mmCIF file of C-alpha atoms in Angstrom:
data_model
loop_
_atom_site.group_PDB
_atom_site.id
_atom_site.type_symbol
_atom_site.label_atom_id
_atom_site.label_comp_id
_atom_site.label_asym_id
_atom_site.label_seq_id
_atom_site.Cartn_x
_atom_site.Cartn_y
_atom_site.Cartn_z
ATOM 1 C CA UNK A 1 0.801 -16.227 -12.657
ATOM 2 C CA UNK A 2 4.154 -17.670 -11.640
ATOM 3 C CA UNK A 3 5.717 -16.397 -8.527
ATOM 4 C CA UNK A 4 8.697 -14.131 -9.313
ATOM 5 C CA UNK A 5 10.769 -15.024 -6.229
ATOM 6 C CA UNK A 6 12.398 -18.398 -5.125
ATOM 7 C CA UNK A 7 10.450 -18.981 -1.942
ATOM 8 C CA UNK A 8 10.033 -22.261 -0.026
ATOM 9 C CA UNK A 9 7.333 -23.154 2.490
ATOM 10 C CA UNK A 10 9.372 -21.734 5.393
ATOM 11 C CA UNK A 11 9.762 -18.314 3.597
ATOM 12 C CA UNK A 12 6.087 -18.149 2.998
ATOM 13 C CA UNK A 13 5.406 -18.870 6.665
ATOM 14 C CA UNK A 14 7.860 -16.113 7.686
ATOM 15 C CA UNK A 15 6.095 -13.680 5.329
ATOM 16 C CA UNK A 16 2.663 -14.672 6.663
ATOM 17 C CA UNK A 17 3.726 -14.192 10.365
ATOM 18 C CA UNK A 18 5.531 -10.947 9.795
ATOM 19 C CA UNK A 19 2.683 -9.487 7.797
ATOM 20 C CA UNK A 20 0.475 -10.415 10.722
ATOM 21 C CA UNK A 21 2.930 -8.956 13.360
ATOM 22 C CA UNK A 22 6.040 -7.248 12.284
ATOM 23 C CA UNK A 23 7.106 -6.476 15.805
ATOM 24 C CA UNK A 24 7.689 -10.028 17.072
ATOM 25 C CA UNK A 25 11.164 -11.101 18.038
ATOM 26 C CA UNK A 26 13.229 -13.370 15.799
ATOM 27 C CA UNK A 27 13.009 -15.944 18.543
ATOM 28 C CA UNK A 28 9.188 -15.865 18.427
ATOM 29 C CA UNK A 29 9.134 -15.888 14.691
ATOM 30 C CA UNK A 30 11.475 -18.873 14.552
ATOM 31 C CA UNK A 31 9.136 -20.792 16.984
ATOM 32 C CA UNK A 32 6.121 -19.996 14.980
ATOM 33 C CA UNK A 33 7.603 -21.149 11.613
ATOM 34 C CA UNK A 34 9.381 -24.289 13.091
ATOM 35 C CA UNK A 35 13.132 -23.496 12.666
ATOM 36 C CA UNK A 36 15.881 -22.346 14.937
ATOM 37 C CA UNK A 37 16.603 -18.607 15.433
ATOM 38 C CA UNK A 38 19.834 -18.122 13.419
ATOM 39 C CA UNK A 39 18.495 -19.535 10.137
ATOM 40 C CA UNK A 40 15.298 -17.693 10.633
ATOM 41 C CA UNK A 41 17.201 -14.418 11.003
ATOM 42 C CA UNK A 42 19.290 -15.237 7.805
ATOM 43 C CA UNK A 43 16.083 -15.905 5.867
ATOM 44 C CA UNK A 44 14.463 -12.625 7.086
ATOM 45 C CA UNK A 45 17.609 -10.701 6.115
ATOM 46 C CA UNK A 46 17.502 -12.329 2.587
ATOM 47 C CA UNK A 47 13.879 -11.423 2.231
ATOM 48 C CA UNK A 48 14.664 -7.818 3.121
ATOM 49 C CA UNK A 49 17.817 -7.618 0.988
ATOM 50 C CA UNK A 50 15.941 -8.960 -2.001
ATOM 51 C CA UNK A 51 13.109 -6.449 -1.605
ATOM 52 C CA UNK A 52 10.311 -8.913 -0.892
ATOM 53 C CA UNK A 53 10.117 -7.387 2.623
ATOM 54 C CA UNK A 54 9.958 -3.685 1.750
ATOM 55 C CA UNK A 55 9.915 -2.408 5.360
ATOM 56 C CA UNK A 56 8.008 -2.287 8.564
ATOM 57 C CA UNK A 57 5.548 0.337 9.951
ATOM 58 C CA UNK A 58 2.947 0.894 12.548
ATOM 59 C CA UNK A 59 -0.687 0.741 11.581
ATOM 60 C CA UNK A 60 -2.361 3.799 12.959
ATOM 61 C CA UNK A 61 -5.982 4.222 13.929
ATOM 62 C CA UNK A 62 -6.830 7.310 11.719
ATOM 63 C CA UNK A 63 -10.185 8.177 13.492
ATOM 64 C CA UNK A 64 -8.594 8.122 16.934
ATOM 65 C CA UNK A 65 -6.158 10.659 15.549
ATOM 66 C CA UNK A 66 -9.041 12.846 14.180
ATOM 67 C CA UNK A 67 -8.580 11.812 10.572
ATOM 68 C CA UNK A 68 -12.237 10.857 9.994
ATOM 69 C CA UNK A 69 -12.537 11.472 6.254
ATOM 70 C CA UNK A 70 -11.501 8.784 3.831
ATOM 71 C CA UNK A 71 -12.108 9.362 0.131
ATOM 72 C CA UNK A 72 -10.945 8.102 -3.261
ATOM 73 C CA UNK A 73 -10.343 10.324 -6.262
ATOM 74 C CA UNK A 74 -10.377 9.088 -9.839
ATOM 75 C CA UNK A 75 -8.186 11.504 -11.960
ATOM 76 C CA UNK A 76 -8.404 11.664 -15.707
ATOM 77 C CA UNK A 77 -5.572 13.613 -17.500
ATOM 78 C CA UNK A 78 -5.903 15.548 -20.859
ATOM 79 C CA UNK A 79 -2.738 13.841 -22.205
ATOM 80 C CA UNK A 80 -1.199 10.521 -21.291
ATOM 81 C CA UNK A 81 2.292 10.772 -22.663
ATOM 82 C CA UNK A 82 4.825 9.141 -20.427
ATOM 83 C CA UNK A 83 6.195 12.433 -19.341
ATOM 84 C CA UNK A 84 2.686 13.729 -18.396
ATOM 85 C CA UNK A 85 1.970 10.649 -16.450
ATOM 86 C CA UNK A 86 5.185 10.783 -14.620
ATOM 87 C CA UNK A 87 4.741 14.512 -13.956
ATOM 88 C CA UNK A 88 1.336 13.865 -12.276
ATOM 89 C CA UNK A 89 2.711 10.779 -10.308
ATOM 90 C CA UNK A 90 5.431 12.949 -8.892
ATOM 91 C CA UNK A 91 3.053 15.650 -7.933
ATOM 92 C CA UNK A 92 0.990 13.295 -5.799
ATOM 93 C CA UNK A 93 4.043 12.750 -3.694
ATOM 94 C CA UNK A 94 3.875 16.318 -2.541
ATOM 95 C CA UNK A 95 0.221 16.120 -1.251
ATOM 96 C CA UNK A 96 -0.036 14.923 2.298
ATOM 97 C CA UNK A 97 -3.662 14.202 2.098
ATOM 98 C CA UNK A 98 -2.938 11.603 -0.705
ATOM 99 C CA UNK A 99 -1.846 8.397 1.286
ATOM 100 C CA UNK A 100 -1.599 6.015 -1.637
ATOM 101 C CA UNK A 101 -1.762 6.619 -5.404
ATOM 102 C CA UNK A 102 -2.009 4.225 -8.329
ATOM 103 C CA UNK A 103 -1.806 4.646 -12.141
ATOM 104 C CA UNK A 104 -4.823 2.720 -13.466
ATOM 105 C CA UNK A 105 -6.273 1.551 -16.705
ATOM 106 C CA UNK A 106 -9.613 2.390 -18.033
ATOM 107 C CA UNK A 107 -11.593 5.611 -17.969
ATOM 108 C CA UNK A 108 -9.291 7.241 -15.483
ATOM 109 C CA UNK A 109 -5.580 7.512 -15.123
ATOM 110 C CA UNK A 110 -4.933 7.767 -11.525
ATOM 111 C CA UNK A 111 -6.665 6.537 -8.322
ATOM 112 C CA UNK A 112 -5.877 8.466 -5.184
ATOM 113 C CA UNK A 113 -6.657 7.366 -1.484
ATOM 114 C CA UNK A 114 -7.048 10.469 0.581
ATOM 115 C CA UNK A 115 -7.292 10.813 4.304
ATOM 116 C CA UNK A 116 -7.939 13.955 6.128
ATOM 117 C CA UNK A 117 -9.619 15.479 9.289
ATOM 118 C CA UNK A 118 -12.730 16.887 7.833
ATOM 119 C CA UNK A 119 -14.854 17.358 4.802
ATOM 120 C CA UNK A 120 -13.885 20.983 4.194
ATOM 121 C CA UNK A 121 -10.172 20.105 4.039
ATOM 122 C CA UNK A 122 -11.002 17.405 1.468
ATOM 123 C CA UNK A 123 -13.139 19.743 -0.516
ATOM 124 C CA UNK A 124 -10.435 22.364 -0.474
ATOM 125 C CA UNK A 125 -7.845 19.893 -1.685
ATOM 126 C CA UNK A 126 -10.012 18.829 -4.580
ATOM 127 C CA UNK A 127 -11.046 22.366 -5.727
ATOM 128 C CA UNK A 128 -7.772 24.201 -5.041
ATOM 129 C CA UNK A 129 -5.249 21.505 -5.750
ATOM 130 C CA UNK A 130 -6.486 18.645 -7.900
ATOM 131 C CA UNK A 131 -8.687 20.587 -10.376
ATOM 132 C CA UNK A 132 -6.090 23.266 -10.819
ATOM 133 C CA UNK A 133 -3.238 20.910 -11.438
ATOM 134 C CA UNK A 134 -1.832 21.185 -15.017
ATOM 135 C CA UNK A 135 -3.176 18.516 -17.348
ATOM 136 C CA UNK A 136 -6.067 17.341 -15.015
ATOM 137 C CA UNK A 137 -9.125 16.919 -17.164
ATOM 138 C CA UNK A 138 -11.569 15.116 -14.766
ATOM 139 C CA UNK A 139 -11.836 14.557 -11.029
ATOM 140 C CA UNK A 140 -14.389 12.099 -9.617
ATOM 141 C CA UNK A 141 -14.597 11.671 -5.874
ATOM 142 C CA UNK A 142 -16.103 8.972 -3.608
ATOM 143 C CA UNK A 143 -16.366 9.463 0.107
ATOM 144 C CA UNK A 144 -16.203 6.313 2.136
ATOM 145 C CA UNK A 145 -18.972 5.357 4.631
ATOM 146 C CA UNK A 146 -16.947 2.771 6.507
ATOM 147 C CA UNK A 147 -14.200 0.366 5.968
ATOM 148 C CA UNK A 148 -15.430 -3.143 5.690
ATOM 149 C CA UNK A 149 -12.101 -5.049 5.156
ATOM 150 C CA UNK A 150 -8.580 -4.391 6.145
ATOM 151 C CA UNK A 151 -6.406 -7.243 5.239
ATOM 152 C CA UNK A 152 -2.577 -7.482 4.642
ATOM 153 C CA UNK A 153 -1.471 -6.179 1.248
ATOM 154 C CA UNK A 154 -0.471 -9.634 0.057
ATOM 155 C CA UNK A 155 -2.595 -12.802 0.418
ATOM 156 C CA UNK A 156 -0.533 -15.519 1.817
ATOM 157 C CA UNK A 157 -2.272 -18.983 1.897
ATOM 158 C CA UNK A 158 -1.465 -22.677 1.858
ATOM 159 C CA UNK A 159 -1.147 -22.641 -1.921
ATOM 160 C CA UNK A 160 1.822 -20.269 -1.656
ATOM 161 C CA UNK A 161 3.501 -22.490 0.880
ATOM 162 C CA UNK A 162 3.597 -25.471 -1.476
ATOM 163 C CA UNK A 163 5.746 -23.624 -4.006
#
């Protein structure tokens, strides 16, 4: 699949380094990617302005904060008209327990990533919120045992950097 952005090897290095550590200074970033600080800062600003860099955030340790239950919910809707899909997608934004949501293809229509403090809270959410939501036909849940991989959201490797 062709890359949709016009990026050179330095841009890819910047993206790789910032995805690893978004808190580093511009001076440190410029040192790591091999250019001086002013052009490095211009490149970062361009990547932000074009939306390639969407933002920066702290990655929190959920269990250390008492959020020990991670589960996924596969949601099937009765009707998949555009308005119905948009309505359900909008509804997911109001549920704090839902941390990420995707519209998917196949047997289900949505995949929800849920994080909460305990099983009872998750069960209440499924029974009282999800199953009673208009147009919801099926709800299948999967409780996680443990996370086995936690990588950046975008793979950046040597192949990208030759573009």
